[in-house]
Short mmCIF file of C-alpha atoms in Angstrom, two decimals:
data_model
loop_
_atom_site.label_atom_id
_atom_site.label_comp_id
_atom_site.label_asym_id
_atom_site.label_seq_id
_atom_site.Cartn_x
_atom_site.Cartn_y
_atom_site.Cartn_z
CA MET M 127 10.86 9.17 -16.44
CA ILE M 128 13.99 7.21 -15.59
CA LEU M 129 13.96 4.45 -12.99
CA GLU M 130 15.86 6.46 -10.40
CA THR M 131 13.25 9.22 -10.65
CA LEU M 132 10.44 6.72 -10.19
CA GLU M 133 12.07 5.20 -7.11
CA SER M 134 12.50 8.71 -5.73
CA LYS M 135 8.80 9.33 -6.38
CA VAL M 136 7.84 6.19 -4.43
CA ASN M 137 10.08 7.22 -1.55
CA GLY M 138 8.62 10.73 -1.71
CA TYR M 139 5.15 9.22 -1.35
CA LEU M 140 6.23 7.35 1.79
CA HIS M 141 7.78 10.53 3.21
CA ALA M 142 4.62 12.55 2.49
CA ASN M 143 2.47 9.82 4.01
CA ALA M 144 4.51 9.97 7.24
CA ARG M 145 3.82 13.71 7.40
CA LEU M 146 0.09 13.00 7.25
CA ARG M 147 0.11 10.68 10.27
CA LYS M 148 -1.97 12.02 13.16
CA VAL M 149 1.17 12.15 15.34
CA ASN M 150 4.26 13.06 13.34
CA GLU M 151 7.59 14.78 13.86
CA ALA M 152 10.19 16.29 11.56
CA CYS M 153 13.72 15.24 12.48
CA GLY M 154 16.42 16.63 10.17
CA PRO M 155 16.21 14.79 6.81
CA PHE M 156 13.70 12.31 8.28
CA HIS M 157 10.02 12.47 9.09
CA ILE M 158 8.60 10.17 11.77
CA GLY M 159 5.05 8.91 12.03
CA PHE M 160 4.10 7.78 15.53
CA ASP M 161 1.15 5.82 16.86
CA ALA M 162 0.23 7.36 20.22
CA GLY M 163 -1.71 4.27 21.25
CA SER M 164 0.73 1.52 20.27
CA ASP M 165 4.44 0.89 20.68
CA HIS M 166 4.42 -1.85 18.03
CA PRO M 167 7.44 -1.25 15.76
CA PHE M 168 5.39 -1.53 12.57
CA ALA M 169 3.14 1.31 13.75
CA ASN M 170 6.02 3.72 14.40
CA TYR M 171 8.57 4.48 11.70
CA ALA M 172 10.54 7.19 9.95
CA VAL M 173 11.15 7.91 6.26
CA PRO M 174 14.12 9.85 4.86
CA GLU M 175 13.59 12.57 2.28
CA SER M 176 14.31 11.45 -1.28
CA GLY M 177 17.95 12.13 -2.07
CA ALA M 178 18.73 12.95 1.57
CA LYS M 179 22.36 13.22 2.67
CA VAL M 180 22.38 11.71 6.15
CA THR M 181 25.07 12.32 8.79
CA GLU M 182 25.92 10.48 12.00
CA GLN M 183 24.44 13.42 13.89
CA ASP M 184 21.15 13.11 11.96
CA ILE M 185 20.88 9.43 12.87
CA ALA M 186 21.71 10.09 16.53
CA ALA M 187 18.95 12.72 16.64
CA LEU M 188 16.54 10.27 15.01
CA VAL M 189 17.27 7.57 17.58
CA ALA M 190 16.82 10.11 20.39
CA ALA M 191 13.42 11.15 18.98
CA PHE M 192 12.19 7.56 19.11
CA GLU M 193 13.60 7.02 22.59
CA ARG M 194 11.85 10.13 23.93
CA ARG M 195 8.54 8.48 23.01
CA GLU M 196 9.69 5.03 24.20
CA ARG M 197 9.53 3.62 20.67
CA THR M 198 11.94 1.33 18.81
CA PRO M 199 13.93 3.28 16.16
CA ARG M 200 12.68 2.00 12.81
CA LEU M 201 12.46 3.17 9.19
CA GLU M 202 10.56 2.20 6.04
CA PHE M 203 11.79 3.58 2.70
CA ALA M 204 12.85 2.86 -0.86
CA PRO M 205 16.68 2.76 -0.83
CA GLY M 206 16.86 3.53 -4.54
CA GLY M 207 15.15 6.84 -3.86
CA ALA M 208 17.45 7.76 -0.98
CA PRO M 209 20.91 6.49 -1.97
CA GLY M 210 23.40 6.05 0.85
CA VAL M 211 20.89 6.14 3.69
CA GLU M 212 20.84 2.38 4.19
CA GLU M 213 24.63 2.25 4.43
CA ALA M 214 24.68 5.10 6.95
CA LEU M 215 22.06 3.39 9.12
CA LEU M 216 23.91 0.05 9.03
CA ALA M 217 27.10 1.83 10.08
CA ALA M 218 25.18 3.32 13.02
CA GLY M 219 24.13 -0.13 14.28
CA PHE M 220 20.76 -0.58 12.57
CA GLU M 221 19.75 -4.03 11.30
CA VAL M 222 17.78 -4.98 8.20
CA GLN M 223 14.37 -6.25 9.32
CA GLN M 224 12.80 -7.03 5.95
CA ARG M 225 13.10 -6.30 2.23
CA LEU M 226 9.95 -6.24 0.08
CA PRO M 227 9.92 -5.90 -3.70
CA PHE M 228 7.67 -3.33 -5.28
CA MET M 229 6.25 -3.00 -8.78
CA LEU M 230 5.17 0.10 -10.67
CA VAL M 231 3.11 1.01 -13.71
CA THR M 232 2.63 4.17 -15.80
CA ALA M 233 -0.24 4.97 -18.16
CA ALA M 234 1.96 4.09 -21.12
CA ASP M 235 2.59 0.57 -19.81
CA LEU M 236 -0.80 -0.30 -18.34
CA VAL M 237 -2.73 -3.12 -20.02
CA GLY M 238 -6.50 -3.52 -19.63
CA PRO M 239 -8.73 -3.97 -17.81
CA GLU M 240 -9.81 -6.80 -20.07
CA PRO M 241 -13.51 -7.74 -19.85
CA VAL M 242 -14.23 -10.77 -17.67
CA ASP M 243 -17.29 -12.75 -18.69
CA GLY M 244 -20.11 -12.29 -16.22
CA VAL M 245 -18.22 -9.75 -14.08
CA GLU M 246 -18.58 -5.99 -13.73
CA VAL M 247 -15.91 -3.84 -12.09
CA ARG M 248 -16.76 -0.55 -10.37
CA ILE M 249 -14.54 2.20 -8.96
CA LEU M 250 -15.95 3.34 -5.62
CA ASP M 251 -15.67 6.84 -4.19
CA ALA M 252 -17.54 8.71 -1.46
CA SER M 253 -20.84 8.09 -3.29
CA ALA M 254 -20.53 4.29 -2.88
CA SER M 255 -23.35 2.45 -1.14
CA ASP M 256 -22.82 0.48 2.05
CA GLU M 257 -23.58 -2.69 0.09
CA GLU M 258 -20.77 -1.92 -2.39
CA LEU M 259 -18.30 -1.21 0.40
CA ARG M 260 -19.42 -4.39 2.15
CA GLY M 261 -18.53 -6.30 -1.02
CA VAL M 262 -14.97 -4.99 -0.90
CA ALA M 263 -14.67 -5.85 2.79
CA LEU M 264 -16.10 -9.32 2.20
CA ALA M 265 -13.57 -10.08 -0.54
CA GLN M 266 -10.67 -8.86 1.58
CA ARG M 267 -11.74 -10.77 4.68
CA GLU M 268 -12.12 -14.04 2.80
CA ALA M 269 -8.79 -13.51 1.01
CA PHE M 270 -6.73 -12.39 3.99
CA GLY M 271 -8.61 -13.55 7.10
CA ASP M 272 -7.88 -16.51 9.32
CA SER M 273 -11.00 -18.51 8.46
CA ASP M 274 -11.38 -20.72 5.39
CA GLU M 275 -15.16 -20.49 5.64
CA PRO M 276 -17.30 -18.11 3.53
CA GLN M 277 -17.97 -14.84 5.35
CA ASP M 278 -21.26 -13.82 3.69
CA ASP M 279 -23.11 -13.64 7.02
CA ALA M 280 -20.37 -11.90 9.01
CA ASP M 281 -20.72 -8.45 10.55
CA PHE M 282 -18.90 -5.83 8.46
CA THR M 283 -20.09 -2.71 10.27
CA GLY M 284 -16.58 -1.63 11.29
CA ASP M 285 -15.09 -2.48 7.90
CA ILE M 286 -17.73 -0.45 6.07
CA ALA M 287 -17.13 2.52 8.38
CA GLY M 288 -13.39 2.35 7.71
CA LEU M 289 -13.85 2.18 3.95
CA ARG M 290 -16.38 5.03 4.12
CA GLU M 291 -13.93 7.19 6.06
CA ALA M 292 -11.20 6.44 3.51
CA ALA M 293 -13.51 7.31 0.62
CA GLU M 294 -14.53 10.59 2.21
CA ALA M 295 -10.83 11.41 2.62
CA GLY M 296 -10.35 11.00 -1.14
CA LYS M 297 -9.24 7.39 -1.43
CA PHE M 298 -10.78 4.96 -3.91
CA SER M 299 -11.82 1.32 -3.69
CA VAL M 300 -12.62 -1.11 -6.47
CA LEU M 301 -15.29 -3.82 -6.48
CA ALA M 302 -15.78 -6.76 -8.83
CA ARG M 303 -19.22 -8.34 -8.69
CA GLY M 304 -21.49 -10.53 -10.77
CA ALA M 305 -22.85 -8.64 -13.77
CA ALA M 306 -26.55 -7.84 -14.11
CA GLY M 307 -28.51 -10.50 -15.91
CA THR M 308 -26.23 -13.36 -14.83
CA ALA M 309 -26.82 -16.06 -12.23
CA GLU M 310 -24.23 -14.36 -9.99
CA ALA M 311 -25.60 -10.83 -10.40
CA GLY M 312 -24.59 -8.55 -7.55
CA ILE M 313 -22.43 -11.12 -5.76
CA ALA M 314 -19.12 -9.65 -4.58
CA MET M 315 -16.14 -11.42 -6.14
CA GLY M 316 -13.10 -9.22 -5.52
CA GLY M 317 -11.91 -5.82 -4.44
CA GLY M 318 -9.03 -3.58 -3.48
CA GLY M 319 -8.06 -0.06 -2.49
CA CYS M 320 -5.40 2.62 -2.59
CA GLY M 321 -3.89 5.46 -0.63
CA LEU M 322 -4.16 9.18 -1.31
CA GLY M 323 -2.42 10.53 -4.37
CA LEU M 324 0.73 12.25 -3.10
CA GLY M 325 3.47 13.73 -5.26
CA GLY M 326 2.09 12.17 -8.43
CA THR M 327 1.78 8.59 -7.17
CA THR M 328 0.00 6.30 -4.75
CA GLU M 329 0.09 2.72 -3.52
CA ILE M 330 -2.52 0.13 -4.43
CA GLY M 331 -3.13 -2.54 -1.81
CA GLY M 332 -5.53 -5.13 -0.49
CA ILE M 333 -6.19 -6.64 -3.92
CA ALA M 334 -8.39 -9.61 -3.05
CA THR M 335 -10.39 -12.30 -4.84
CA ARG M 336 -12.79 -14.49 -2.92
CA PRO M 337 -11.72 -18.15 -3.08
CA ALA M 338 -14.89 -19.21 -4.91
CA PHE M 339 -14.15 -16.84 -7.80
CA ARG M 340 -10.43 -17.31 -8.35
CA ARG M 341 -8.78 -18.18 -11.68
CA ARG M 342 -11.31 -16.16 -13.65
CA GLY M 343 -9.23 -13.02 -14.12
CA VAL M 344 -10.89 -11.05 -11.32
CA GLY M 345 -7.62 -10.02 -9.61
CA ALA M 346 -6.12 -8.70 -12.83
CA ALA M 347 -9.35 -6.89 -13.71
CA VAL M 348 -9.65 -5.01 -10.41
CA THR M 349 -5.94 -4.12 -10.42
CA ALA M 350 -6.07 -2.77 -13.97
CA ALA M 351 -9.34 -0.89 -13.42
CA LEU M 352 -8.16 0.88 -10.27
CA SER M 353 -4.76 1.62 -11.81
CA ARG M 354 -6.35 3.12 -14.93
CA HIS M 355 -8.64 5.31 -12.87
CA LEU M 356 -5.72 6.63 -10.82
CA LEU M 357 -3.54 7.26 -13.87
CA GLU M 358 -6.09 8.65 -16.30
CA VAL M 359 -8.85 10.15 -14.15
CA SER M 360 -6.86 11.25 -11.11
CA GLY M 361 -3.89 12.09 -13.35
CA LEU M 362 -1.12 10.41 -11.35
CA ASP M 363 2.26 9.82 -13.00
CA CYS M 364 2.58 6.25 -11.75
CA VAL M 365 1.04 3.72 -9.36
CA TRP M 366 2.92 1.12 -7.31
CA LEU M 367 2.26 -1.93 -5.18
CA SER M 368 4.08 -4.64 -3.22
CA PRO M 369 3.35 -8.20 -4.41
CA ALA M 370 2.91 -10.77 -1.65
CA GLY M 371 4.84 -13.43 -3.59
CA PRO M 372 5.77 -14.79 -7.02
CA ASP M 373 2.17 -15.66 -7.96
CA GLN M 374 1.01 -12.11 -7.29
CA GLU M 375 4.05 -10.71 -9.10
CA ARG M 376 3.11 -12.71 -12.19
CA LEU M 377 -0.50 -11.53 -11.98
CA TYR M 378 0.44 -7.85 -11.74
CA SER M 379 2.90 -8.18 -14.60
CA THR M 380 0.03 -9.25 -16.89
CA VAL M 381 -1.49 -5.76 -16.59
CA GLY M 382 1.78 -3.91 -17.15
CA TYR M 383 3.40 -3.65 -13.72
CA ARG M 384 7.17 -4.14 -13.68
CA SER M 385 9.55 -4.83 -10.83
CA LEU M 386 11.34 -1.62 -9.96
CA GLY M 387 13.09 -1.90 -6.62
CA GLU M 388 12.57 -2.81 -3.02
CA MET M 389 11.16 -1.44 0.16
CA LEU M 390 13.51 -1.62 3.13
CA PHE M 391 12.38 -2.08 6.72
CA ILE M 392 15.32 -1.38 9.03
CA TRP M 393 15.49 -0.94 12.79
CA LYS M 394 17.64 -0.71 15.89
CA PRO M 395 16.06 -3.18 18.34
#
């Protein structure tokens, strides 16, 4: 696969994901996903079809569709998979809101997962126990939450329900925990998740390592394990993710991910 094809595949995933939103609307070469309960711009956005040829009339119709629902016109897409769309939107008065890099891996490039001493890594599906799902939620809350304090005693009822719903819809999670027979046996150390496989790809996200277990290779292990499952068991062509910064980019590169392009957030405030 050439790079342009892979960027088109990522953009195709975003377009398909918009079509799966509970409230969605086709609008010429775009598909819009709306949130009926929130007018927050990040909850309402459109995605162009890969390779779409966009006209001024298409963009005017898109803006009108957002305005009918009293939402801010906004798009999220991979410009390399929809050449020319960014330029057309800028000419129509849209403004760049944010650019995020993304990285991608194929089965041929994936490295690992390498064993981590004292750690076992499990792929979780709909058969996962509540305790396993709680471990994923615990790792993500400690990694991404507002508190610097351990969250072992926190209530994860809602988090477990959300992860359970995702698993029953066909999405996978990954959990790293202390291996049996070790002093840390069963203790959650890290986790992550992914979206549905759509058009031969999916996005991995929420890769998290609890602060107490960092710098042991847990993040690389869960990323590689989930990626390998998606590529070899689910049979996807490629898997992609958006690194939060240079440190994460370096981590993902150790398991074979390579920088491919960028995600564009663009709007007309």
